[in-house]
PDB file of C-alpha atoms in Angstrom:
ATOM      1  CA  GLN U  39    -121.366-182.379   2.826  1.00  0.00           C
ATOM      2  CA  MET U  40    -119.586-184.299   5.588  1.00  0.00           C
ATOM      3  CA  LYS U  41    -121.783-187.405   5.507  1.00  0.00           C
ATOM      4  CA  PRO U  42    -124.875-188.458   3.575  1.00  0.00           C
ATOM      5  CA  TRP U  43    -126.857-187.499   6.680  1.00  0.00           C
ATOM      6  CA  LEU U  44    -124.815-184.432   7.709  1.00  0.00           C
ATOM      7  CA  LYS U  45    -124.169-181.084   6.041  1.00  0.00           C
ATOM      8  CA  LEU U  46    -122.196-178.220   7.619  1.00  0.00           C
ATOM      9  CA  ASP U  47    -122.273-174.502   6.751  1.00  0.00           C
ATOM     10  CA  LEU U  48    -119.864-171.725   7.747  1.00  0.00           C
ATOM     11  CA  THR U  49    -119.972-168.079   6.714  1.00  0.00           C
ATOM     12  CA  THR U  50    -117.826-165.249   8.043  1.00  0.00           C
ATOM     13  CA  ARG U  51    -117.591-161.521   7.455  1.00  0.00           C
ATOM     14  CA  TYR U  52    -114.895-159.162   8.705  1.00  0.00           C
ATOM     15  CA  LEU U  53    -114.837-155.381   8.312  1.00  0.00           C
ATOM     16  CA  ASP U  54    -111.914-153.111   9.179  1.00  0.00           C
ATOM     17  CA  GLN U  55    -112.824-149.517   8.350  1.00  0.00           C
ATOM     18  CA  GLU U  56    -110.871-146.321   8.878  1.00  0.00           C
ATOM     19  CA  ILE U  57    -112.024-142.804   8.000  1.00  0.00           C
ATOM     20  CA  GLU U  58    -109.830-139.742   8.359  1.00  0.00           C
ATOM     21  CA  GLY U  59    -111.091-136.207   8.011  1.00  0.00           C
ATOM     22  CA  ALA U  60    -114.324-134.479   8.964  1.00  0.00           C
ATOM     23  CA  GLY U  61    -115.393-133.374   5.493  1.00  0.00           C
ATOM     24  CA  LEU U  62    -116.927-129.993   4.708  1.00  0.00           C
ATOM     25  CA  GLU U  63    -119.912-129.789   7.035  1.00  0.00           C
ATOM     26  CA  GLY U  64    -117.954-128.302   9.924  1.00  0.00           C
ATOM     27  CA  GLY U  65    -120.140-127.428  12.883  1.00  0.00           C
ATOM     28  CA  GLY U  66    -123.148-129.330  11.553  1.00  0.00           C
ATOM     29  CA  ASN U  67    -126.371-128.264   9.863  1.00  0.00           C
ATOM     30  CA  ASN U  68    -126.038-124.654  11.012  1.00  0.00           C
ATOM     31  CA  VAL U  69    -125.461-122.785   7.757  1.00  0.00           C
ATOM     32  CA  THR U  70    -123.499-120.074   9.585  1.00  0.00           C
ATOM     33  CA  TYR U  71    -120.696-122.518  10.267  1.00  0.00           C
ATOM     34  CA  ASN U  72    -121.049-124.677   7.191  1.00  0.00           C
ATOM     35  CA  ARG U  73    -117.854-124.554   5.167  1.00  0.00           C
ATOM     36  CA  LEU U  74    -119.393-124.726   1.710  1.00  0.00           C
ATOM     37  CA  PRO U  75    -120.682-121.116   1.706  1.00  0.00           C
ATOM     38  CA  HIS U  76    -117.209-119.932   2.712  1.00  0.00           C
ATOM     39  CA  VAL U  77    -115.728-121.683  -0.325  1.00  0.00           C
ATOM     40  CA  VAL U  78    -117.749-119.320  -2.531  1.00  0.00           C
ATOM     41  CA  GLN U  79    -117.302-116.179  -0.414  1.00  0.00           C
ATOM     42  CA  PHE U  80    -113.664-116.457   0.563  1.00  0.00           C
ATOM     43  CA  ARG U  81    -111.079-114.663  -1.542  1.00  0.00           C
ATOM     44  CA  PRO U  82    -107.344-115.312  -1.305  1.00  0.00           C
ATOM     45  CA  VAL U  83    -106.410-111.577  -1.325  1.00  0.00           C
ATOM     46  CA  ASN U  84    -108.065-108.632   0.411  1.00  0.00           C
ATOM     47  CA  GLY U  85    -106.846-105.757  -1.793  1.00  0.00           C
ATOM     48  CA  LEU U  86    -107.326-102.359  -0.159  1.00  0.00           C
ATOM     49  CA  SER U  87    -109.163-103.985   2.735  1.00  0.00           C
ATOM     50  CA  ASP U  88    -105.803-104.702   4.339  1.00  0.00           C
ATOM     51  CA  PHE U  89    -105.419-100.915   4.837  1.00  0.00           C
ATOM     52  CA  VAL U  90    -108.877-100.314   6.324  1.00  0.00           C
ATOM     53  CA  ASP U  91    -109.474-100.061  10.074  1.00  0.00           C
ATOM     54  CA  SER U  92    -111.989-102.833  10.734  1.00  0.00           C
ATOM     55  CA  SER U  93    -113.417-100.917  13.699  1.00  0.00           C
ATOM     56  CA  LEU U  94    -114.660 -98.256  11.256  1.00  0.00           C
ATOM     57  CA  VAL U  95    -116.446-100.665   8.942  1.00  0.00           C
ATOM     58  CA  GLY U  96    -120.182-100.102   8.601  1.00  0.00           C
ATOM     59  CA  GLU U  97    -122.709-102.926   8.783  1.00  0.00           C
ATOM     60  CA  ASP U  98    -123.834-102.291   5.188  1.00  0.00           C
ATOM     61  CA  ASP U  99    -120.314-102.361   3.737  1.00  0.00           C
ATOM     62  CA  TYR U 100    -120.362-105.905   2.339  1.00  0.00           C
ATOM     63  CA  ASP U 101    -117.177-105.567   0.315  1.00  0.00           C
ATOM     64  CA  ILE U 102    -115.181-104.779   3.437  1.00  0.00           C
ATOM     65  CA  LEU U 103    -117.002-107.283   5.650  1.00  0.00           C
ATOM     66  CA  SER U 104    -116.320-110.075   3.153  1.00  0.00           C
ATOM     67  CA  GLU U 105    -112.747-109.866   4.323  1.00  0.00           C
ATOM     68  CA  PHE U 106    -113.833-111.673   7.430  1.00  0.00           C
ATOM     69  CA  SER U 107    -115.143-114.762   5.646  1.00  0.00           C
ATOM     70  CA  HIS U 108    -113.451-117.752   7.203  1.00  0.00           C
ATOM     71  CA  ASN U 109    -110.821-119.616   5.254  1.00  0.00           C
ATOM     72  CA  PRO U 110    -112.485-122.981   4.436  1.00  0.00           C
ATOM     73  CA  LEU U 111    -109.125-124.683   3.936  1.00  0.00           C
ATOM     74  CA  GLU U 112    -107.901-123.678   7.387  1.00  0.00           C
ATOM     75  CA  MET U 113    -111.203-124.753   8.906  1.00  0.00           C
ATOM     76  CA  THR U 114    -110.997-128.162   7.260  1.00  0.00           C
ATOM     77  CA  LEU U 115    -107.369-128.764   8.184  1.00  0.00           C
ATOM     78  CA  ASP U 116    -108.018-127.758  11.791  1.00  0.00           C
ATOM     79  CA  ASP U 117    -110.950-130.173  12.173  1.00  0.00           C
ATOM     80  CA  TYR U 118    -109.442-133.554  13.052  1.00  0.00           C
ATOM     81  CA  ARG U 119    -111.391-136.772  12.858  1.00  0.00           C
ATOM     82  CA  LYS U 120    -110.240-140.370  12.953  1.00  0.00           C
ATOM     83  CA  TYR U 121    -112.899-143.058  12.907  1.00  0.00           C
ATOM     84  CA  ASN U 122    -112.123-146.763  13.235  1.00  0.00           C
ATOM     85  CA  ARG U 123    -114.577-149.616  13.103  1.00  0.00           C
ATOM     86  CA  THR U 124    -114.126-153.379  13.253  1.00  0.00           C
ATOM     87  CA  LEU U 125    -116.959-155.822  12.705  1.00  0.00           C
ATOM     88  CA  LEU U 126    -116.818-159.603  12.916  1.00  0.00           C
ATOM     89  CA  ASN U 127    -119.742-161.834  11.980  1.00  0.00           C
ATOM     90  CA  ILE U 128    -119.645-165.648  12.151  1.00  0.00           C
ATOM     91  CA  ASN U 129    -122.490-168.030  11.329  1.00  0.00           C
ATOM     92  CA  VAL U 130    -122.296-171.816  11.625  1.00  0.00           C
ATOM     93  CA  GLY U 131    -124.988-174.336  10.819  1.00  0.00           C
ATOM     94  CA  ALA U 132    -125.592-178.051  10.597  1.00  0.00           C
ATOM     95  CA  ASP U 133    -128.270-180.079   8.786  1.00  0.00           C
ATOM     96  CA  PHE U 134    -129.052-183.556  10.082  1.00  0.00           C
ATOM     97  CA  THR U 135    -131.164-186.207   8.383  1.00  0.00           C
ATOM     98  CA  ILE U 136    -132.491-188.076  11.403  1.00  0.00           C
ATOM     99  CA  ILE U 137    -134.616-190.572   9.537  1.00  0.00           C
ATOM    100  CA  LYS U 138    -136.126-190.600   6.093  1.00  0.00           C
ATOM    101  CA  ASN U 139    -138.135-187.381   5.509  1.00  0.00           C
ATOM    102  CA  LEU U 140    -137.230-185.978   8.941  1.00  0.00           C
ATOM    103  CA  LYS U 141    -134.552-183.252   9.077  1.00  0.00           C
ATOM    104  CA  TYR U 142    -133.154-181.055  11.813  1.00  0.00           C
ATOM    105  CA  LYS U 143    -131.227-177.799  11.272  1.00  0.00           C
ATOM    106  CA  ILE U 144    -129.356-175.792  13.900  1.00  0.00           C
ATOM    107  CA  THR U 145    -127.841-172.362  13.227  1.00  0.00           C
ATOM    108  CA  TYR U 146    -125.745-170.233  15.539  1.00  0.00           C
ATOM    109  CA  GLY U 147    -124.376-166.776  14.764  1.00  0.00           C
ATOM    110  CA  ILE U 148    -122.396-164.143  16.654  1.00  0.00           C
ATOM    111  CA  GLN U 149    -121.489-160.565  15.799  1.00  0.00           C
ATOM    112  CA  SER U 150    -119.125-158.075  17.418  1.00  0.00           C
ATOM    113  CA  ASP U 151    -119.152-154.424  16.309  1.00  0.00           C
ATOM    114  CA  LYS U 152    -116.668-151.957  17.841  1.00  0.00           C
ATOM    115  CA  SER U 153    -115.860-148.376  16.867  1.00  0.00           C
ATOM    116  CA  THR U 154    -113.849-145.381  18.073  1.00  0.00           C
ATOM    117  CA  ASN U 155    -114.337-141.803  16.929  1.00  0.00           C
ATOM    118  CA  ASP U 156    -111.596-139.302  17.856  1.00  0.00           C
ATOM    119  CA  ARG U 157    -112.392-135.621  17.245  1.00  0.00           C
ATOM    120  CA  PHE U 158    -110.307-132.505  17.801  1.00  0.00           C
ATOM    121  CA  TRP U 159    -111.472-129.009  16.859  1.00  0.00           C
ATOM    122  CA  GLY U 160    -108.652-126.468  16.520  1.00  0.00           C
ATOM    123  CA  VAL U 161    -108.753-122.691  16.845  1.00  0.00           C
ATOM    124  CA  ASN U 162    -110.015-122.159  13.275  1.00  0.00           C
ATOM    125  CA  THR U 163    -113.164-124.289  13.647  1.00  0.00           C
ATOM    126  CA  SER U 164    -116.655-123.080  14.474  1.00  0.00           C
ATOM    127  CA  ASN U 165    -116.735-125.375  17.533  1.00  0.00           C
ATOM    128  CA  ALA U 166    -113.736-123.562  19.057  1.00  0.00           C
ATOM    129  CA  TRP U 167    -115.325-120.128  18.447  1.00  0.00           C
ATOM    130  CA  SER U 168    -117.907-120.997  21.087  1.00  0.00           C
ATOM    131  CA  TYR U 169    -115.134-121.517  23.661  1.00  0.00           C
ATOM    132  CA  GLY U 170    -112.985-118.450  23.273  1.00  0.00           C
ATOM    133  CA  LYS U 171    -111.275-119.840  20.160  1.00  0.00           C
ATOM    134  CA  GLN U 172    -109.614-122.510  22.268  1.00  0.00           C
ATOM    135  CA  PRO U 173    -109.461-126.120  21.010  1.00  0.00           C
ATOM    136  CA  LEU U 174    -111.660-128.905  22.293  1.00  0.00           C
ATOM    137  CA  ALA U 175    -111.595-132.688  21.883  1.00  0.00           C
ATOM    138  CA  GLU U 176    -113.854-135.716  22.166  1.00  0.00           C
ATOM    139  CA  ILE U 177    -113.257-139.478  22.193  1.00  0.00           C
ATOM    140  CA  ARG U 178    -116.176-141.839  21.653  1.00  0.00           C
ATOM    141  CA  TYR U 179    -116.139-145.614  21.989  1.00  0.00           C
ATOM    142  CA  ALA U 180    -119.076-147.832  21.062  1.00  0.00           C
ATOM    143  CA  GLU U 181    -119.462-151.600  21.249  1.00  0.00           C
ATOM    144  CA  THR U 182    -122.342-153.875  20.289  1.00  0.00           C
ATOM    145  CA  ASN U 183    -122.436-157.660  20.689  1.00  0.00           C
ATOM    146  CA  SER U 184    -125.167-160.035  19.594  1.00  0.00           C
ATOM    147  CA  TRP U 185    -125.880-163.722  19.045  1.00  0.00           C
ATOM    148  CA  ARG U 186    -128.627-165.816  17.491  1.00  0.00           C
ATOM    149  CA  LEU U 187    -129.599-169.475  17.917  1.00  0.00           C
ATOM    150  CA  SER U 188    -132.148-171.213  15.706  1.00  0.00           C
ATOM    151  CA  ASN U 189    -133.490-174.783  15.727  1.00  0.00           C
ATOM    152  CA  VAL U 190    -135.819-176.057  13.001  1.00  0.00           C
ATOM    153  CA  LEU U 191    -137.352-179.495  12.537  1.00  0.00           C
ATOM    154  CA  THR U 192    -139.043-180.394   9.233  1.00  0.00           C
ATOM    155  CA  TYR U 193    -140.954-183.478   8.150  1.00  0.00           C
ATOM    156  CA  ASP U 194    -141.848-184.165   4.505  1.00  0.00           C
ATOM    157  CA  TYR U 195    -144.408-186.888   3.901  1.00  0.00           C
ATOM    158  CA  LYS U 196    -145.070-187.250   0.193  1.00  0.00           C
ATOM    159  CA  ASN U 197    -147.924-189.435  -1.029  1.00  0.00           C
ATOM    160  CA  PHE U 198    -149.107-190.299   2.458  1.00  0.00           C
ATOM    161  CA  LEU U 199    -152.253-190.929   0.461  1.00  0.00           C
ATOM    162  CA  PRO U 200    -152.112-191.196  -3.324  1.00  0.00           C
ATOM    163  CA  LYS U 201    -151.283-187.717  -4.690  1.00  0.00           C
ATOM    164  CA  HIS U 202    -151.514-186.137  -1.213  1.00  0.00           C
ATOM    165  CA  ASN U 203    -148.426-184.433   0.241  1.00  0.00           C
ATOM    166  CA  LEU U 204    -147.757-183.074   3.701  1.00  0.00           C
ATOM    167  CA  ARG U 205    -144.970-180.908   5.117  1.00  0.00           C
ATOM    168  CA  LEU U 206    -144.664-180.008   8.796  1.00  0.00           C
ATOM    169  CA  MET U 207    -142.183-177.506  10.280  1.00  0.00           C
ATOM    170  CA  LEU U 208    -141.515-176.681  13.944  1.00  0.00           C
ATOM    171  CA  GLY U 209    -138.873-174.284  15.204  1.00  0.00           C
ATOM    172  CA  GLU U 210    -137.594-171.919  17.846  1.00  0.00           C
ATOM    173  CA  GLU U 211    -135.203-168.977  17.824  1.00  0.00           C
ATOM    174  CA  LEU U 212    -133.318-166.993  20.462  1.00  0.00           C
ATOM    175  CA  ASN U 213    -131.731-163.556  19.991  1.00  0.00           C
ATOM    176  CA  HIS U 214    -129.560-161.536  22.357  1.00  0.00           C
ATOM    177  CA  ARG U 215    -128.060-158.054  21.980  1.00  0.00           C
ATOM    178  CA  ASP U 216    -126.089-155.813  24.350  1.00  0.00           C
ATOM    179  CA  GLY U 217    -123.509-153.036  24.173  1.00  0.00           C
ATOM    180  CA  ARG U 218    -122.038-149.928  25.722  1.00  0.00           C
ATOM    181  CA  ARG U 219    -120.930-146.405  24.804  1.00  0.00           C
ATOM    182  CA  VAL U 220    -118.332-144.221  26.501  1.00  0.00           C
ATOM    183  CA  THR U 221    -117.693-140.551  25.707  1.00  0.00           C
ATOM    184  CA  SER U 222    -114.780-138.532  27.058  1.00  0.00           C
ATOM    185  CA  SER U 223    -114.381-134.840  26.214  1.00  0.00           C
ATOM    186  CA  ALA U 224    -112.403-131.757  27.245  1.00  0.00           C
ATOM    187  CA  LYS U 225    -112.455-128.058  26.377  1.00  0.00           C
ATOM    188  CA  TYR U 226    -110.224-124.981  26.614  1.00  0.00           C
ATOM    189  CA  PHE U 227    -106.996-126.583  25.461  1.00  0.00           C
ATOM    190  CA  PRO U 228    -104.050-124.188  25.054  1.00  0.00           C
ATOM    191  CA  LYS U 229    -104.121-122.746  21.559  1.00  0.00           C
ATOM    192  CA  HIS U 230    -100.762-124.263  20.613  1.00  0.00           C
ATOM    193  CA  VAL U 231    -101.907-127.846  21.349  1.00  0.00           C
ATOM    194  CA  GLY U 232    -102.442-130.015  18.267  1.00  0.00           C
ATOM    195  CA  ALA U 233    -104.818-132.899  17.649  1.00  0.00           C
ATOM    196  CA  GLU U 234    -102.491-135.812  18.409  1.00  0.00           C
ATOM    197  CA  THR U 235    -101.184-134.180  21.600  1.00  0.00           C
ATOM    198  CA  GLY U 236    -104.635-133.177  22.795  1.00  0.00           C
ATOM    199  CA  LEU U 237    -106.190-136.595  22.220  1.00  0.00           C
ATOM    200  CA  ALA U 238    -103.232-138.314  23.890  1.00  0.00           C
ATOM    201  CA  MET U 239    -103.355-135.990  26.931  1.00  0.00           C
ATOM    202  CA  MET U 240    -106.933-134.915  27.517  1.00  0.00           C
ATOM    203  CA  ASN U 241    -105.899-133.518  30.906  1.00  0.00           C
ATOM    204  CA  LEU U 242    -104.325-130.542  29.100  1.00  0.00           C
ATOM    205  CA  GLY U 243    -107.838-129.195  28.662  1.00  0.00           C
ATOM    206  CA  THR U 244    -110.711-128.761  31.080  1.00  0.00           C
ATOM    207  CA  PRO U 245    -112.260-132.246  31.207  1.00  0.00           C
ATOM    208  CA  ASP U 246    -115.984-132.854  31.143  1.00  0.00           C
ATOM    209  CA  PRO U 247    -117.571-135.707  33.113  1.00  0.00           C
ATOM    210  CA  VAL U 248    -117.111-139.033  31.363  1.00  0.00           C
ATOM    211  CA  VAL U 249    -120.465-140.190  29.961  1.00  0.00           C
ATOM    212  CA  THR U 250    -121.165-143.926  29.939  1.00  0.00           C
ATOM    213  CA  PHE U 251    -124.259-145.606  28.569  1.00  0.00           C
ATOM    214  CA  TYR U 252    -125.171-149.261  28.955  1.00  0.00           C
ATOM    215  CA  PRO U 253    -128.413-149.931  27.076  1.00  0.00           C
ATOM    216  CA  ARG U 254    -130.645-152.612  28.472  1.00  0.00           C
ATOM    217  CA  GLU U 255    -129.940-156.059  27.108  1.00  0.00           C
ATOM    218  CA  ARG U 256    -132.433-156.987  24.423  1.00  0.00           C
ATOM    219  CA  ARG U 257    -133.574-160.582  24.286  1.00  0.00           C
ATOM    220  CA  THR U 258    -136.220-162.206  22.113  1.00  0.00           C
ATOM    221  CA  SER U 259    -137.535-165.743  22.043  1.00  0.00           C
ATOM    222  CA  SER U 260    -139.725-167.180  19.297  1.00  0.00           C
ATOM    223  CA  PHE U 261    -141.593-170.428  18.697  1.00  0.00           C
ATOM    224  CA  PHE U 262    -143.239-171.160  15.374  1.00  0.00           C
ATOM    225  CA  GLY U 263    -144.830-173.889  13.331  1.00  0.00           C
ATOM    226  CA  ARG U 264    -146.279-174.354   9.861  1.00  0.00           C
ATOM    227  CA  LEU U 265    -148.346-177.027   8.114  1.00  0.00           C
ATOM    228  CA  ASN U 266    -148.440-177.252   4.314  1.00  0.00           C
ATOM    229  CA  TYR U 267    -150.712-179.635   2.411  1.00  0.00           C
ATOM    230  CA  ASP U 268    -151.200-180.072  -1.323  1.00  0.00           C
ATOM    231  CA  TYR U 269    -153.128-182.359  -3.592  1.00  0.00           C
ATOM    232  CA  LYS U 270    -151.535-183.086  -6.951  1.00  0.00           C
ATOM    233  CA  GLY U 271    -149.371-180.004  -6.416  1.00  0.00           C
ATOM    234  CA  ARG U 272    -152.289-177.763  -7.443  1.00  0.00           C
ATOM    235  CA  TYR U 273    -154.632-177.538  -4.489  1.00  0.00           C
ATOM    236  CA  LEU U 274    -152.856-176.006  -1.535  1.00  0.00           C
ATOM    237  CA  PHE U 275    -153.547-175.448   2.133  1.00  0.00           C
ATOM    238  CA  SER U 276    -151.223-173.734   4.596  1.00  0.00           C
ATOM    239  CA  SER U 277    -151.551-172.947   8.284  1.00  0.00           C
ATOM    240  CA  SER U 278    -149.002-171.288  10.576  1.00  0.00           C
ATOM    241  CA  MET U 279    -148.695-170.275  14.215  1.00  0.00           C
ATOM    242  CA  ARG U 280    -146.044-168.121  15.907  1.00  0.00           C
ATOM    243  CA  THR U 281    -145.398-166.669  19.333  1.00  0.00           C
ATOM    244  CA  ASP U 282    -142.738-164.063  20.139  1.00  0.00           C
ATOM    245  CA  GLY U 283    -141.477-162.846  23.494  1.00  0.00           C
ATOM    246  CA  SER U 284    -139.360-159.733  24.035  1.00  0.00           C
ATOM    247  CA  SER U 285    -137.535-158.345  27.070  1.00  0.00           C
ATOM    248  CA  LYS U 286    -138.440-154.812  25.902  1.00  0.00           C
ATOM    249  CA  PHE U 287    -141.900-155.175  27.392  1.00  0.00           C
ATOM    250  CA  SER U 288    -142.997-155.492  31.014  1.00  0.00           C
ATOM    251  CA  GLU U 289    -143.763-158.825  32.609  1.00  0.00           C
ATOM    252  CA  GLY U 290    -147.215-159.974  31.661  1.00  0.00           C
ATOM    253  CA  ASN U 291    -147.006-158.212  28.285  1.00  0.00           C
ATOM    254  CA  ARG U 292    -143.937-159.811  26.765  1.00  0.00           C
ATOM    255  CA  TRP U 293    -145.580-162.459  24.592  1.00  0.00           C
ATOM    256  CA  GLY U 294    -147.580-162.061  21.431  1.00  0.00           C
ATOM    257  CA  TYR U 295    -149.350-164.729  19.356  1.00  0.00           C
ATOM    258  CA  PHE U 296    -149.801-164.600  15.603  1.00  0.00           C
TER     259      PHE U 296
END
């Protein structure tokens, strides 16, 4: 409360998140490459299987074939992921008492959301099996920025007639959102290349085209009003009107009335 007629508000939020490791899902929803089944099937020793020629194994010989279950620990350790995200949100507002019963409130907020997701799949991962058991890597960057501006005017008129009260509100709001995403990837890294080296020198692999995506800016504009009336605080009447416009729609169809 800066002055009897002025009140200021400030709220902030900051997020700094880091996630390391890809977990147990491996190649995705494909159960063939999911690591959890291998946790149950894999055995640390092979017994007599070490002395059997694998080329002579029959398709119905499960005991021998179970030797070739993939080591879930090696798969997990060879699947590198480092995810970083920073988010900053700031909202400021001011309430003004212009004259008795007449108030004006302005609110402005901004938000910035940025993230990077570095992935490297080594020779023991299901992703590498699809590329001759050679490592592959991917770097993703995403950024989203937005802002919001709101203006609201309210007028309270109590007992404008004995036991009759009136409240009028008019306002408008603007919203804006944009962003971008960039993906860089490469395949067929030499088998001896590790995650940190591969991600630092993507040219060691066979690079894919860099994919960039700039979604269309999204803008909305709103105007609204509301009238509230009561008699003795028991008999109420309320009426409201609102119109919204969005850049998502084509010209001539961008505005709706409610």
